[in-house]
Short mmCIF file of C-alpha atoms in Angstrom, two decimals:
data_model
loop_
_atom_site.label_atom_id
_atom_site.label_comp_id
_atom_site.label_asym_id
_atom_site.label_seq_id
_atom_site.Cartn_x
_atom_site.Cartn_y
_atom_site.Cartn_z
CA MET C 229 93.08 97.74 124.39
CA ARG C 230 89.36 96.47 124.24
CA THR C 231 89.11 93.35 120.91
CA THR C 232 85.47 92.86 120.01
CA LEU C 233 84.76 90.04 117.33
CA PHE C 234 81.40 90.48 115.43
CA SER C 235 79.68 89.60 111.61
CA VAL C 236 78.39 92.36 109.39
CA GLY C 237 76.55 89.71 106.80
CA ASP C 238 78.71 87.13 106.78
CA VAL C 239 81.94 88.47 106.85
CA PRO C 240 84.06 88.54 110.34
CA VAL C 241 85.33 91.62 111.52
CA VAL C 242 87.58 92.27 114.61
CA LEU C 243 87.64 96.13 116.15
CA TRP C 244 90.11 97.18 118.40
CA THR C 245 89.28 100.13 120.78
CA PRO C 246 90.84 102.11 123.55
CA ASP C 247 90.06 101.13 126.99
CA ASP C 248 88.21 104.32 128.00
CA ASP C 249 84.68 104.32 128.28
CA ALA C 250 84.76 107.68 125.84
CA THR C 251 81.70 107.45 123.17
CA GLY C 252 82.75 108.46 119.52
CA PRO C 253 82.89 110.00 116.97
CA ARG C 254 86.60 108.96 117.35
CA PRO C 255 88.85 108.74 113.90
CA LEU C 256 88.69 104.78 112.63
CA ILE C 257 91.38 103.04 110.62
CA LEU C 258 90.40 100.10 108.70
CA LEU C 259 93.43 97.32 108.12
CA GLY C 260 93.57 94.90 105.07
CA HIS C 261 95.34 91.66 106.15
CA GLY C 262 98.13 90.04 103.99
CA GLY C 263 97.44 87.19 101.81
CA GLY C 264 97.01 84.07 103.73
CA ARG C 265 96.69 85.95 106.93
CA HIS C 266 94.16 86.84 108.83
CA LYS C 267 92.24 89.84 110.68
CA GLN C 268 93.97 88.64 113.96
CA ASP C 269 97.45 87.95 112.32
CA PRO C 270 100.18 89.27 114.85
CA GLU C 271 101.49 91.93 113.12
CA LEU C 272 98.28 93.47 112.52
CA VAL C 273 97.58 93.40 116.28
CA ALA C 274 100.90 95.21 116.86
CA LEU C 275 99.86 97.96 114.62
CA ALA C 276 96.66 98.11 116.06
CA ALA C 277 98.07 98.28 119.51
CA ARG C 278 99.97 101.19 118.38
CA LEU C 279 97.52 103.16 116.62
CA VAL C 280 94.67 102.12 119.11
CA GLY C 281 97.34 103.39 122.11
CA GLU C 282 98.87 105.83 121.17
CA GLY C 283 96.81 107.34 118.26
CA GLY C 284 93.11 106.91 120.29
CA TYR C 285 91.72 105.30 117.08
CA ALA C 286 89.37 102.74 116.81
CA VAL C 287 90.95 100.01 114.64
CA ALA C 288 88.83 97.48 112.70
CA CYS C 289 89.88 94.61 110.52
CA ALA C 290 87.53 91.90 108.30
CA ASP C 291 88.69 88.54 107.30
CA ALA C 292 88.98 88.46 103.33
CA PRO C 293 87.32 85.83 101.15
CA ASN C 294 88.68 82.68 101.79
CA HIS C 295 90.69 83.74 104.70
CA GLY C 296 90.28 83.28 108.64
CA ASP C 297 87.31 82.47 109.28
CA ARG C 298 85.41 82.31 106.49
CA PRO C 299 83.86 79.44 104.71
CA ALA C 300 85.50 78.21 101.36
CA ASP C 301 84.79 80.45 98.22
CA ALA C 302 83.95 78.14 95.62
CA GLU C 303 84.49 80.17 92.79
CA LEU C 304 87.73 81.72 94.51
CA ASP C 305 88.88 78.11 94.64
CA ARG C 306 88.02 77.13 91.41
CA VAL C 307 90.28 80.14 90.17
CA VAL C 308 92.92 79.23 92.11
CA ALA C 309 93.15 75.71 91.52
CA ASP C 310 93.90 76.08 87.87
CA PHE C 311 96.75 78.36 88.72
CA PRO C 312 99.51 75.49 88.81
CA ALA C 313 98.76 74.55 85.32
CA ARG C 314 98.45 78.31 83.86
CA ILE C 315 102.02 78.62 85.45
CA ALA C 316 103.15 75.41 84.04
CA ALA C 317 101.66 77.22 80.41
CA GLY C 318 104.00 79.63 80.69
CA GLU C 319 101.49 82.23 82.48
CA ASP C 320 103.23 85.27 84.70
CA ARG C 321 102.41 84.27 88.70
CA ALA C 322 102.39 88.00 89.80
CA ALA C 323 99.46 88.62 86.70
CA LEU C 324 97.65 85.67 87.96
CA ILE C 325 97.69 86.38 91.62
CA ALA C 326 96.44 90.22 90.39
CA GLU C 327 93.57 88.62 88.40
CA ALA C 328 92.57 86.74 92.13
CA GLN C 329 92.70 89.89 93.79
CA ALA C 330 90.89 91.71 91.35
CA LEU C 331 87.98 89.11 91.70
CA MET C 332 88.39 89.41 95.65
CA ALA C 333 87.93 93.07 95.29
CA GLY C 334 84.61 92.58 93.63
CA ARG C 335 83.40 91.17 96.71
CA THR C 336 85.49 92.93 99.46
CA VAL C 337 84.74 96.42 98.21
CA PRO C 338 80.88 96.19 98.98
CA GLU C 339 81.51 94.12 101.90
CA TRP C 340 84.15 96.69 103.74
CA ARG C 341 81.51 99.45 102.53
CA ALA C 342 78.66 97.54 104.97
CA VAL C 343 81.50 97.14 107.76
CA LEU C 344 82.28 100.79 107.74
CA ASP C 345 78.72 101.38 108.14
CA HIS C 346 77.90 99.21 110.69
CA LEU C 347 81.14 100.18 112.57
CA ARG C 348 80.15 103.98 112.29
CA GLN C 349 76.79 103.46 113.87
CA GLN C 350 78.91 101.98 117.38
CA ALA C 351 78.85 104.40 120.13
CA ASP C 352 82.50 104.11 120.58
CA VAL C 353 83.37 104.40 116.89
CA GLY C 354 80.77 106.95 115.43
CA ALA C 355 81.20 109.06 112.17
CA GLY C 356 84.58 110.52 112.53
CA PRO C 357 87.30 111.00 110.03
CA VAL C 358 88.20 107.08 108.40
CA GLY C 359 91.90 105.92 107.36
CA TYR C 360 92.83 102.65 105.49
CA TRP C 361 96.10 100.70 105.82
CA GLY C 362 96.79 97.45 103.82
CA ILE C 363 99.99 96.07 102.40
CA SER C 364 100.21 93.41 99.46
CA LEU C 365 97.09 91.77 99.50
CA GLY C 366 95.63 94.49 101.93
CA CYS C 367 96.83 96.51 98.78
CA GLY C 368 95.39 94.69 96.00
CA LEU C 369 91.97 94.92 97.89
CA GLY C 370 92.51 98.31 99.41
CA VAL C 371 93.40 100.51 96.35
CA PRO C 372 90.11 99.40 94.92
CA PHE C 373 88.41 100.44 98.16
CA VAL C 374 89.93 103.81 98.73
CA ALA C 375 88.82 104.29 95.38
CA ALA C 376 85.41 103.51 95.71
CA GLU C 377 84.92 105.09 99.08
CA PRO C 378 84.61 108.51 99.85
CA ARG C 379 84.61 108.30 103.48
CA VAL C 380 88.30 107.24 103.67
CA ARG C 381 90.40 110.42 103.87
CA ALA C 382 94.08 108.73 103.82
CA ALA C 383 95.58 105.31 103.09
CA VAL C 384 98.78 103.82 103.66
CA LEU C 385 99.00 101.32 100.98
CA GLY C 386 102.23 99.35 99.73
CA HIS C 387 104.02 96.20 98.67
CA GLY C 388 102.22 95.89 95.38
CA GLY C 389 102.26 97.22 91.96
CA ALA C 390 99.79 95.10 89.79
CA PRO C 391 99.25 97.18 86.75
CA ASN C 392 95.59 96.44 86.73
CA LEU C 393 95.48 98.39 90.08
CA ALA C 394 96.38 101.78 88.05
CA ALA C 395 92.80 103.07 87.16
CA ALA C 396 91.82 102.59 90.60
CA ALA C 397 94.67 104.25 91.75
CA ALA C 398 94.58 107.11 89.46
CA ALA C 399 90.69 108.14 91.21
CA ILE C 400 92.34 108.28 94.70
CA THR C 401 92.86 111.84 95.48
CA VAL C 402 92.81 111.51 99.35
CA PRO C 403 96.50 111.30 100.83
CA VAL C 404 98.51 108.26 100.43
CA ALA C 405 101.47 106.92 102.11
CA PHE C 406 103.15 103.96 99.76
CA LEU C 407 105.77 101.20 101.16
CA VAL C 408 108.07 99.63 99.03
CA GLN C 409 110.11 96.73 99.75
CA TRP C 410 113.32 97.22 97.65
CA ASP C 411 114.32 93.77 97.28
CA ASP C 412 110.81 92.46 96.63
CA GLU C 413 111.12 89.16 94.97
CA ARG C 414 107.12 89.12 94.29
CA VAL C 415 106.54 92.61 92.92
CA PRO C 416 108.94 93.81 90.31
CA ARG C 417 110.28 97.16 91.48
CA GLY C 418 109.33 99.05 88.47
CA GLN C 419 105.93 97.93 88.86
CA SER C 420 105.80 99.32 92.45
CA LEU C 421 107.12 102.66 91.52
CA ALA C 422 104.72 102.96 88.35
CA LEU C 423 101.95 102.32 90.92
CA PHE C 424 103.16 104.96 93.28
CA ASP C 425 103.38 107.69 89.92
CA ALA C 426 99.59 106.74 89.06
CA PHE C 427 97.81 107.69 92.22
CA GLY C 428 95.77 110.47 91.73
CA ALA C 429 96.57 112.09 95.02
CA ALA C 430 98.65 115.64 95.04
CA GLN C 431 99.69 114.41 98.73
CA LYS C 432 101.57 111.14 98.33
CA THR C 433 104.89 110.24 99.82
CA LEU C 434 106.98 106.65 99.11
CA HIS C 435 108.87 105.00 101.61
CA ALA C 436 111.06 102.27 100.29
CA ASN C 437 113.31 100.01 102.77
CA PRO C 438 115.85 97.40 101.97
CA GLY C 439 114.17 94.04 102.41
CA ARG C 440 111.78 90.97 101.11
CA HIS C 441 108.19 91.20 100.10
CA GLY C 442 106.72 90.43 103.57
CA GLU C 443 108.58 92.62 105.65
CA VAL C 444 108.15 95.65 106.94
CA PRO C 445 110.43 97.53 109.18
CA GLY C 446 108.84 98.81 112.55
CA HIS C 447 109.73 102.53 112.14
CA GLU C 448 107.35 102.41 109.29
CA HIS C 449 104.38 101.81 111.92
CA ASP C 450 105.52 104.91 113.96
CA ALA C 451 105.31 106.71 110.18
CA ALA C 452 102.14 105.19 109.96
CA LEU C 453 100.76 106.38 112.78
CA ARG C 454 102.19 109.89 112.19
CA PHE C 455 100.73 109.97 108.93
CA PHE C 456 97.52 109.08 110.29
CA GLN C 457 97.99 112.13 112.64
CA ARG C 458 98.79 114.66 110.16
CA HIS C 459 95.63 113.55 107.86
CA LEU C 460 92.83 112.41 109.72
CA MET A 184 117.31 128.74 120.92
CA ARG A 185 120.77 130.26 121.29
CA THR A 186 122.91 131.12 117.96
CA THR A 187 126.53 131.75 117.89
CA LEU A 188 128.73 132.59 114.93
CA PHE A 189 132.29 131.93 114.78
CA SER A 190 135.09 130.39 112.46
CA VAL A 191 136.94 127.57 112.46
CA GLY A 192 140.04 128.48 110.65
CA ASP A 193 138.94 130.60 107.70
CA VAL A 194 135.49 128.54 107.92
CA PRO A 195 132.31 130.59 108.93
CA VAL A 196 130.06 128.72 111.29
CA VAL A 197 126.86 128.99 113.01
CA LEU A 198 126.03 126.71 116.06
CA TRP A 199 122.39 126.26 117.28
CA THR A 200 122.28 125.32 121.03
CA PRO A 201 119.20 124.97 123.14
CA ASP A 202 118.39 127.65 125.96
CA ASP A 203 119.56 125.80 128.82
CA ASP A 204 122.66 125.79 130.83
CA ALA A 205 123.14 122.32 130.17
CA THR A 206 126.71 120.87 129.66
CA GLY A 207 127.32 118.27 127.07
CA PRO A 208 127.87 115.67 125.80
CA ARG A 209 124.56 116.13 123.57
CA PRO A 210 123.79 114.93 120.27
CA LEU A 211 125.31 116.99 117.54
CA ILE A 212 123.72 117.47 113.89
CA LEU A 213 126.10 118.72 111.21
CA LEU A 214 123.73 120.40 108.53
CA GLY A 215 124.89 121.10 104.64
CA HIS A 216 123.68 124.10 103.01
CA GLY A 217 122.05 124.03 99.46
CA GLY A 218 124.03 125.40 96.50
CA GLY A 219 123.38 129.17 96.35
CA ARG A 220 122.40 129.31 100.23
CA HIS A 221 124.50 129.76 103.34
CA LYS A 222 124.83 128.60 106.75
CA GLN A 223 121.62 130.60 108.05
CA ASP A 224 119.49 130.08 105.03
CA PRO A 225 115.86 130.25 106.50
CA GLU A 226 114.45 126.64 105.73
CA LEU A 227 117.84 125.53 108.00
CA VAL A 228 116.99 127.91 110.65
CA ALA A 229 113.70 126.33 110.39
CA LEU A 230 114.67 122.96 110.62
CA ALA A 231 117.39 123.73 113.40
CA ALA A 232 114.98 125.19 115.16
CA ARG A 233 112.98 121.65 115.14
CA LEU A 234 116.24 119.67 116.10
CA VAL A 235 117.22 122.04 118.83
CA GLY A 236 113.91 122.54 120.14
CA GLU A 237 112.48 119.43 120.10
CA GLY A 238 115.58 117.02 119.94
CA GLY A 239 117.66 119.12 122.47
CA TYR A 240 120.52 118.49 120.08
CA ALA A 241 123.39 120.94 119.25
CA VAL A 242 122.77 121.95 115.47
CA ALA A 243 125.78 123.52 113.26
CA CYS A 244 126.49 124.77 109.53
CA ALA A 245 129.49 125.50 107.91
CA ASP A 246 129.65 127.92 104.48
CA ALA A 247 130.71 125.76 101.90
CA PRO A 248 133.62 127.48 99.57
CA ASN A 249 131.98 130.22 97.63
CA HIS A 250 128.78 130.66 99.56
CA GLY A 251 127.90 132.78 102.69
CA ASP A 252 130.53 134.69 104.41
CA ARG A 253 133.50 133.33 102.45
CA PRO A 254 135.68 135.04 100.32
CA ALA A 255 135.78 134.00 96.47
CA ASP A 256 137.51 130.58 95.99
CA ALA A 257 139.78 131.56 92.50
CA GLU A 258 139.78 127.80 91.42
CA LEU A 259 136.00 127.15 91.82
CA ASP A 260 135.47 130.61 90.25
CA ARG A 261 137.65 129.35 86.92
CA VAL A 262 136.22 126.05 86.81
CA VAL A 263 132.65 127.40 87.25
CA ALA A 264 133.37 130.23 84.52
CA ASP A 265 133.85 127.50 82.00
CA PHE A 266 130.58 125.72 82.52
CA PRO A 267 128.55 128.10 79.80
CA ALA A 268 131.16 127.15 77.37
CA ARG A 269 131.33 123.43 78.09
CA ILE A 270 127.50 123.39 78.57
CA ALA A 271 127.12 124.96 74.78
CA ALA A 272 130.05 122.68 73.40
CA GLY A 273 127.36 119.75 74.72
CA GLU A 274 128.44 118.80 78.03
CA ASP A 275 125.80 117.64 80.53
CA ARG A 276 124.97 119.90 82.91
CA ALA A 277 124.40 117.74 86.09
CA ALA A 278 127.76 116.34 85.28
CA LEU A 279 129.30 119.79 85.50
CA ILE A 280 127.74 120.38 88.69
CA ALA A 281 128.84 117.03 89.91
CA GLU A 282 132.27 117.74 88.87
CA ALA A 283 132.22 121.39 90.91
CA GLN A 284 130.76 119.54 93.84
CA ALA A 285 133.73 116.92 93.70
CA LEU A 286 136.07 119.67 93.76
CA MET A 287 134.15 121.65 96.89
CA ALA A 288 134.30 118.21 98.67
CA GLY A 289 137.98 118.00 98.29
CA ARG A 290 137.94 121.15 100.43
CA THR A 291 134.76 120.83 102.70
CA VAL A 292 135.75 117.19 104.05
CA PRO A 293 138.85 118.58 106.08
CA GLU A 294 137.08 121.82 106.76
CA TRP A 295 134.25 120.02 108.09
CA ARG A 296 136.07 117.62 110.01
CA ALA A 297 137.99 120.56 111.80
CA VAL A 298 134.88 121.93 112.68
CA LEU A 299 133.93 118.85 113.87
CA ASP A 300 136.87 118.86 116.30
CA HIS A 301 136.39 122.33 117.40
CA LEU A 302 132.78 121.56 118.18
CA ARG A 303 133.18 118.85 120.16
CA GLN A 304 135.56 121.02 122.50
CA GLN A 305 132.51 123.21 123.40
CA ALA A 306 131.47 122.63 126.95
CA ASP A 307 127.86 122.68 125.39
CA VAL A 308 128.12 120.34 122.65
CA GLY A 309 130.73 117.71 124.01
CA ALA A 310 131.91 114.47 122.57
CA GLY A 311 128.37 112.95 121.83
CA PRO A 312 126.87 110.96 118.95
CA VAL A 313 126.87 112.87 115.58
CA GLY A 314 124.46 113.27 112.55
CA TYR A 315 124.44 114.78 109.51
CA TRP A 316 121.63 116.29 107.17
CA GLY A 317 122.00 117.62 103.87
CA ILE A 318 120.22 117.55 100.60
CA SER A 319 121.25 119.32 97.10
CA LEU A 320 124.73 120.34 97.48
CA GLY A 321 124.47 119.38 101.10
CA CYS A 322 124.37 115.60 99.65
CA GLY A 323 126.98 116.18 97.12
CA LEU A 324 129.44 117.30 100.01
CA GLY A 325 128.00 115.13 102.52
CA VAL A 326 128.03 111.97 100.92
CA PRO A 327 131.93 112.22 100.73
CA PHE A 328 131.86 113.61 104.41
CA VAL A 329 129.99 110.80 106.37
CA ALA A 330 132.29 108.40 104.29
CA ALA A 331 135.28 109.74 105.69
CA GLU A 332 134.14 110.54 109.16
CA PRO A 333 133.63 108.23 111.74
CA ARG A 334 132.14 109.85 114.21
CA VAL A 335 128.93 110.49 111.95
CA ARG A 336 126.76 107.63 113.30
CA ALA A 337 123.67 108.55 111.05
CA ALA A 338 122.70 110.93 108.22
CA VAL A 339 119.95 111.96 106.20
CA LEU A 340 120.92 113.12 102.54
CA GLY A 341 119.13 113.27 99.11
CA HIS A 342 118.08 115.82 96.16
CA GLY A 343 121.10 114.21 94.38
CA GLY A 344 122.57 111.21 92.41
CA ALA A 345 125.68 112.06 90.84
CA PRO A 346 127.18 108.74 89.56
CA ASN A 347 130.56 110.04 90.75
CA LEU A 348 129.25 109.85 94.43
CA ALA A 349 128.69 105.81 94.33
CA ALA A 350 132.30 105.14 95.56
CA ALA A 351 131.67 107.10 98.95
CA ALA A 352 128.39 106.17 98.91
CA ALA A 353 128.98 102.69 99.09
CA ALA A 354 131.57 103.04 102.21
CA ILE A 355 128.67 104.53 104.07
CA THR A 356 127.37 101.95 106.94
CA VAL A 357 126.06 103.82 109.33
CA PRO A 358 121.93 104.35 108.69
CA VAL A 359 120.89 106.57 106.04
CA ALA A 360 117.64 108.00 104.98
CA PHE A 361 117.39 109.15 101.76
CA LEU A 362 115.00 111.96 100.36
CA VAL A 363 113.82 112.02 96.40
CA GLN A 364 111.97 114.63 94.70
CA TRP A 365 109.83 112.87 92.36
CA ASP A 366 109.79 115.67 89.73
CA ASP A 367 112.97 116.29 90.07
CA GLU A 368 113.95 118.66 87.24
CA ARG A 369 117.75 118.61 87.85
CA VAL A 370 118.20 114.87 89.34
CA PRO A 371 116.96 112.47 87.11
CA ARG A 372 114.90 109.85 89.01
CA GLY A 373 117.15 106.84 87.76
CA GLN A 374 119.97 108.75 89.21
CA SER A 375 118.24 109.38 92.61
CA LEU A 376 117.54 105.48 92.96
CA ALA A 377 120.80 104.47 91.85
CA LEU A 378 122.76 106.46 94.72
CA PHE A 379 120.13 105.09 97.17
CA ASP A 380 120.69 101.65 96.04
CA ALA A 381 124.55 102.40 96.09
CA PHE A 382 124.67 103.04 100.18
CA GLY A 383 126.47 100.57 101.93
CA ALA A 384 124.13 100.87 105.00
CA ALA A 385 122.17 97.70 106.02
CA GLN A 386 119.88 100.35 107.60
CA LYS A 387 118.79 102.73 104.59
CA THR A 388 115.02 104.22 103.95
CA LEU A 389 113.97 106.31 100.94
CA HIS A 390 111.45 108.86 101.14
CA ALA A 391 110.01 110.21 97.88
CA ASN A 392 107.82 112.98 97.56
CA PRO A 393 106.03 115.06 94.51
CA GLY A 394 107.41 117.87 93.53
CA ARG A 395 110.55 119.90 92.27
CA HIS A 396 114.56 119.76 93.47
CA GLY A 397 113.82 122.71 96.07
CA GLU A 398 110.85 121.79 97.38
CA VAL A 399 111.14 119.74 100.85
CA PRO A 400 107.80 119.16 102.44
CA GLY A 401 107.73 120.02 106.00
CA HIS A 402 106.42 116.68 107.11
CA GLU A 403 110.28 115.47 106.14
CA HIS A 404 111.50 117.59 108.85
CA ASP A 405 109.48 115.53 111.44
CA ALA A 406 110.55 112.48 109.80
CA ALA A 407 114.54 113.71 110.04
CA LEU A 408 113.84 114.19 113.82
CA ARG A 409 112.82 110.91 114.45
CA PHE A 410 115.40 109.51 112.02
CA PHE A 411 118.06 110.99 114.32
CA GLN A 412 115.96 109.99 117.51
CA ARG A 413 116.26 106.19 116.45
CA HIS A 414 119.84 106.25 115.43
CA LEU A 415 121.78 108.68 117.87
#
């Protein structure tokens, strides 16, 4: 697997491609990393290796604002700095996280669309079908992105259920696979199931597994690969 | 795929095996058919063809009491004959079906254990690992069977949620994949999720798909094959 690091505007991006000399178009999977992680998080690299090695896909991930190699974002810092006081004043932690993710999504939707424009001009990517995979923060940013971006034809989302995602979820009509951690300590189960309900996709499937928020059983990487193979 | 029909005691059974001359042991998957269907229901034959052709498994299914090639069961007939009057008197239809399935399971658990004894003595099956796949009636009969039968090492169950299955489900500790139809008109969604919760298995996974009770998306046959490949 070939790893290429570059920036699109101010956004640091990693692109993984097969070790062949084939030029595009080939299907492209965009990954969204989790909160507090970054574009080369080891779990993402492992997933990318499977998608590249077994699927022959190009795979890319961009650092989200205030993550990875990006400079501090003053507005986001200001919002998050207030959280401890707001939680102390009785506000719901999950609702605050959803508010911060919505603010970030206002940046990442246009950023990721520009990244996609750039990637599709690369000889070893080209203008093939596009998929998206993102859980947790990658779901909070991914739902508005997939809703806004008609080039995305299939999405794996999950570990999220913020009610403020419902309208964008309803606008998603491409196939969705939605991952739920049955014992998620951060996302109430009812909110996860409601978000699955909200997706406008006729072809949607929910996979639930025991475990806490950050855990993903390895067989869900197999399932994601096969999901993309079915739909891209 | 080779199809063999025989009986174990009074129970008609179909066995599907690969078209090779290899002798066992090979993994064996027992299928439970749906209500009003039988051991050679076309959907089961299609599933068996995948499991035999791609997994190299032996696959077998027995007719449930009052189904397929079995003579009428007077006691079951008597119980079911009362259902219209009991529903008219205000009893819950799903609870009555669960009652009938529990009565049937009292017969099928020992019958299927005898079928399993017989199959494992066949040269082209042998004493390999055993899996079980059954939804709807195949879940109502399958949960007590898998709970009672230590030779079963992995089970695909679903389209069921009868509360009277909870104790047997809690006794199941082998890996379970549980299928839910999100718009099931017969099984309340909350009961399905509660049955998934009840399984004692540390490795359990829930797959939910839009659609009504009898429908299974084709990709769940792929998923079942891979589930058995992971666990048998």
